[in-house]
mmCIF file of C-alpha atoms in Angstrom:
data_model
loop_
_atom_site.group_PDB
_atom_site.id
_atom_site.type_symbol
_atom_site.label_atom_id
_atom_site.label_comp_id
_atom_site.label_asym_id
_atom_site.label_seq_id
_atom_site.Cartn_x
_atom_site.Cartn_y
_atom_site.Cartn_z
ATOM 1 C CA MET A 1 12.292 -13.009 7.878
ATOM 2 C CA ALA A 2 9.692 -10.843 9.619
ATOM 3 C CA ASP A 3 7.278 -12.444 12.044
ATOM 4 C CA PHE A 4 4.124 -11.159 13.721
ATOM 5 C CA LYS A 5 3.397 -12.243 17.295
ATOM 6 C CA ARG A 6 1.249 -10.716 20.031
ATOM 7 C CA LYS A 7 0.633 -7.435 18.204
ATOM 8 C CA THR A 8 4.372 -7.007 17.585
ATOM 9 C CA LEU A 9 6.063 -7.123 14.210
ATOM 10 C CA GLN A 10 9.518 -8.611 14.746
ATOM 11 C CA LEU A 11 12.064 -7.921 12.006
ATOM 12 C CA SER A 12 15.187 -9.976 11.327
ATOM 13 C CA SER A 13 17.287 -6.918 12.269
ATOM 14 C CA GLY A 14 15.952 -7.222 15.827
ATOM 15 C CA LYS A 15 13.734 -4.151 15.533
ATOM 16 C CA GLN A 16 10.217 -4.579 16.922
ATOM 17 C CA ILE A 17 7.174 -2.537 15.963
ATOM 18 C CA LYS A 18 4.214 -2.539 18.366
ATOM 19 C CA LEU A 19 0.862 -2.392 16.601
ATOM 20 C CA PHE A 20 -2.600 -1.657 17.991
ATOM 21 C CA GLY A 21 -4.319 -4.306 15.899
ATOM 22 C CA ASN A 22 -3.313 -7.533 14.258
ATOM 23 C CA SER A 23 -2.543 -6.551 10.683
ATOM 24 C CA MET A 24 -0.782 -4.095 8.401
ATOM 25 C CA ALA A 25 -2.223 -2.502 5.309
ATOM 26 C CA ILE A 26 -0.947 -0.847 2.156
ATOM 27 C CA GLY A 27 -2.917 1.811 0.310
ATOM 28 C CA LYS A 28 -3.066 2.601 -3.388
ATOM 29 C CA SER A 29 -0.530 5.387 -2.780
ATOM 30 C CA LEU A 30 1.814 2.703 -1.340
ATOM 31 C CA GLU A 31 1.664 4.255 2.139
ATOM 32 C CA LEU A 32 1.741 1.732 4.981
ATOM 33 C CA GLY A 33 -0.382 1.663 8.101
ATOM 34 C CA GLU A 34 -2.336 -0.526 10.411
ATOM 35 C CA GLY A 35 -5.345 -2.317 9.048
ATOM 36 C CA TYR A 36 -6.806 -3.390 12.351
ATOM 37 C CA ARG A 37 -10.461 -3.505 11.369
ATOM 38 C CA PRO A 38 -11.208 -6.892 9.761
ATOM 39 C CA ASN A 39 -14.352 -5.812 7.921
ATOM 40 C CA ILE A 40 -13.870 -7.492 4.518
ATOM 41 C CA LEU A 41 -12.948 -11.083 5.398
ATOM 42 C CA ALA A 42 -12.380 -12.356 8.924
ATOM 43 C CA CYS A 43 -12.897 -15.227 11.309
ATOM 44 C CA ASN A 44 -15.864 -14.826 13.601
ATOM 45 C CA ASP A 45 -14.640 -16.843 16.569
ATOM 46 C CA GLY A 46 -18.047 -17.026 18.241
ATOM 47 C CA VAL A 47 -16.866 -15.573 21.565
ATOM 48 C CA SER A 48 -19.064 -12.487 21.379
ATOM 49 C CA GLU A 49 -22.082 -14.297 19.959
ATOM 50 C CA SER A 50 -23.063 -16.626 22.806
ATOM 51 C CA ASN A 51 -20.347 -19.197 22.084
ATOM 52 C CA SER A 52 -21.550 -20.049 18.591
ATOM 53 C CA PRO A 53 -19.079 -22.046 16.466
ATOM 54 C CA ALA A 54 -16.374 -20.195 14.569
ATOM 55 C CA SER A 55 -17.333 -19.054 11.094
ATOM 56 C CA VAL A 56 -16.088 -16.901 8.229
ATOM 57 C CA HIS A 57 -17.285 -13.285 8.221
ATOM 58 C CA ASN A 58 -17.691 -12.261 4.547
ATOM 59 C CA PRO A 59 -20.146 -9.311 4.545
ATOM 60 C CA PHE A 60 -19.593 -8.499 0.856
ATOM 61 C CA ARG A 61 -20.179 -12.138 -0.135
ATOM 62 C CA LEU A 62 -16.922 -12.204 -2.074
ATOM 63 C CA THR A 63 -16.365 -15.257 -4.219
ATOM 64 C CA ARG A 64 -13.188 -17.308 -4.319
ATOM 65 C CA ASP A 65 -12.090 -15.565 -7.534
ATOM 66 C CA GLU A 66 -12.842 -12.123 -6.088
ATOM 67 C CA LEU A 67 -10.743 -12.881 -2.993
ATOM 68 C CA ILE A 68 -7.880 -14.108 -5.197
ATOM 69 C CA GLU A 69 -8.178 -10.873 -7.222
ATOM 70 C CA LEU A 70 -8.063 -8.834 -4.006
ATOM 71 C CA ALA A 71 -4.958 -10.751 -2.861
ATOM 72 C CA ASP A 72 -3.285 -10.219 -6.262
ATOM 73 C CA TYR A 73 -4.070 -6.488 -6.086
ATOM 74 C CA ASN A 74 -2.484 -6.132 -2.644
ATOM 75 C CA ILE A 75 0.520 -8.279 -3.590
ATOM 76 C CA GLN A 76 1.078 -6.009 -6.615
ATOM 77 C CA LEU A 77 0.979 -2.919 -4.372
ATOM 78 C CA TRP A 78 3.612 -4.457 -2.075
ATOM 79 C CA MET A 79 5.741 -5.348 -5.131
ATOM 80 C CA ASP A 80 5.384 -1.772 -6.453
ATOM 81 C CA LEU A 81 6.541 -0.406 -3.086
ATOM 82 C CA LYS A 82 9.516 -2.778 -3.077
ATOM 83 C CA LYS A 83 10.464 -1.746 -6.640
ATOM 84 C CA ASN A 84 10.195 1.955 -5.763
ATOM 85 C CA ILE A 85 12.336 1.553 -2.634
ATOM 86 C CA TYR A 86 15.065 -0.135 -4.699
ATOM 87 C CA LYS A 87 14.780 2.571 -7.356
ATOM 88 C CA HIS A 88 14.488 5.724 -5.191
ATOM 89 C CA GLY A 89 15.730 4.765 -1.704
ATOM 90 C CA ILE A 90 13.808 5.227 1.538
ATOM 91 C CA ASP A 91 14.187 9.005 1.919
ATOM 92 C CA ASN A 92 12.702 10.005 -1.440
ATOM 93 C CA PRO A 93 8.955 10.743 -1.641
ATOM 94 C CA MET A 94 9.029 9.244 -5.142
ATOM 95 C CA ILE A 95 8.589 5.811 -3.511
ATOM 96 C CA PHE A 96 4.921 6.694 -3.091
ATOM 97 C CA GLU A 97 2.447 6.617 -5.974
ATOM 98 C CA MET A 98 0.884 10.035 -5.532
ATOM 99 C CA GLU A 99 0.886 13.445 -7.085
ATOM 100 C CA LEU A 100 3.629 15.534 -5.509
ATOM 101 C CA PRO A 101 3.621 19.334 -5.643
ATOM 102 C CA PRO A 102 5.919 20.775 -8.308
ATOM 103 C CA GLN A 103 9.363 21.741 -6.981
ATOM 104 C CA ASN A 104 9.717 24.667 -9.383
ATOM 105 C CA LYS A 105 6.654 26.925 -9.278
ATOM 106 C CA LEU A 106 7.790 28.778 -12.419
ATOM 107 C CA ALA A 107 7.519 25.726 -14.623
ATOM 108 C CA LYS A 108 4.137 24.193 -15.376
ATOM 109 C CA PRO A 109 3.623 20.588 -14.199
ATOM 110 C CA GLY A 110 4.728 18.156 -16.903
ATOM 111 C CA THR A 111 7.157 20.621 -18.490
ATOM 112 C CA LYS A 112 10.892 21.074 -18.206
ATOM 113 C CA LYS A 113 12.998 24.048 -19.276
ATOM 114 C CA ASN A 114 15.601 22.967 -21.752
ATOM 115 C CA GLY A 115 18.220 24.935 -23.668
ATOM 116 C CA PRO A 116 19.793 28.392 -23.411
ATOM 117 C CA GLU A 117 16.696 30.271 -24.590
ATOM 118 C CA GLY A 118 14.519 28.474 -22.057
ATOM 119 C CA GLU A 119 12.497 26.502 -24.571
ATOM 120 C CA VAL A 120 9.975 24.289 -22.844
ATOM 121 C CA LYS A 121 10.122 20.556 -23.474
ATOM 122 C CA LYS A 122 7.158 18.323 -22.581
ATOM 123 C CA ILE A 123 8.070 15.383 -20.361
ATOM 124 C CA ALA A 124 5.982 12.277 -19.890
ATOM 125 C CA SER A 125 3.859 12.083 -16.775
ATOM 126 C CA PRO A 126 4.328 9.095 -14.457
ATOM 127 C CA LYS A 127 2.475 5.943 -15.411
ATOM 128 C CA SER A 128 -0.742 5.430 -13.456
ATOM 129 C CA ASP A 129 -2.230 1.962 -13.457
ATOM 130 C CA ASN A 130 -5.917 1.593 -12.882
ATOM 131 C CA LYS A 131 -5.944 -1.492 -10.687
ATOM 132 C CA LEU A 132 -9.137 -3.020 -9.405
#
């Protein structure tokens, strides 16, 4: 299982990923990156504020239920990424939840040519969940 120590993500395969900060983030599009700015919920260790005792930094005054909702939202994004990787593989841009440019510029987005006369058949657009 992956482990995070001294700004290095260590994977069970032996691969190590050096990070600038101390966390990773996932965006709504399911792209991954570093989330090294703890500006929503963090521990204020008191070092920079004249050795005051450690405290919780919660500038948005999020409640317990709101923090649980935020955790659930991020867990769902990670689960969506995992599902898309299983479904599409790691080299297919379909793993991301974003609008991709149409591959065929002759066909309108959301349509597919079907049949010998080139009749156009409407196809369903990808599901978009409005989360949070």
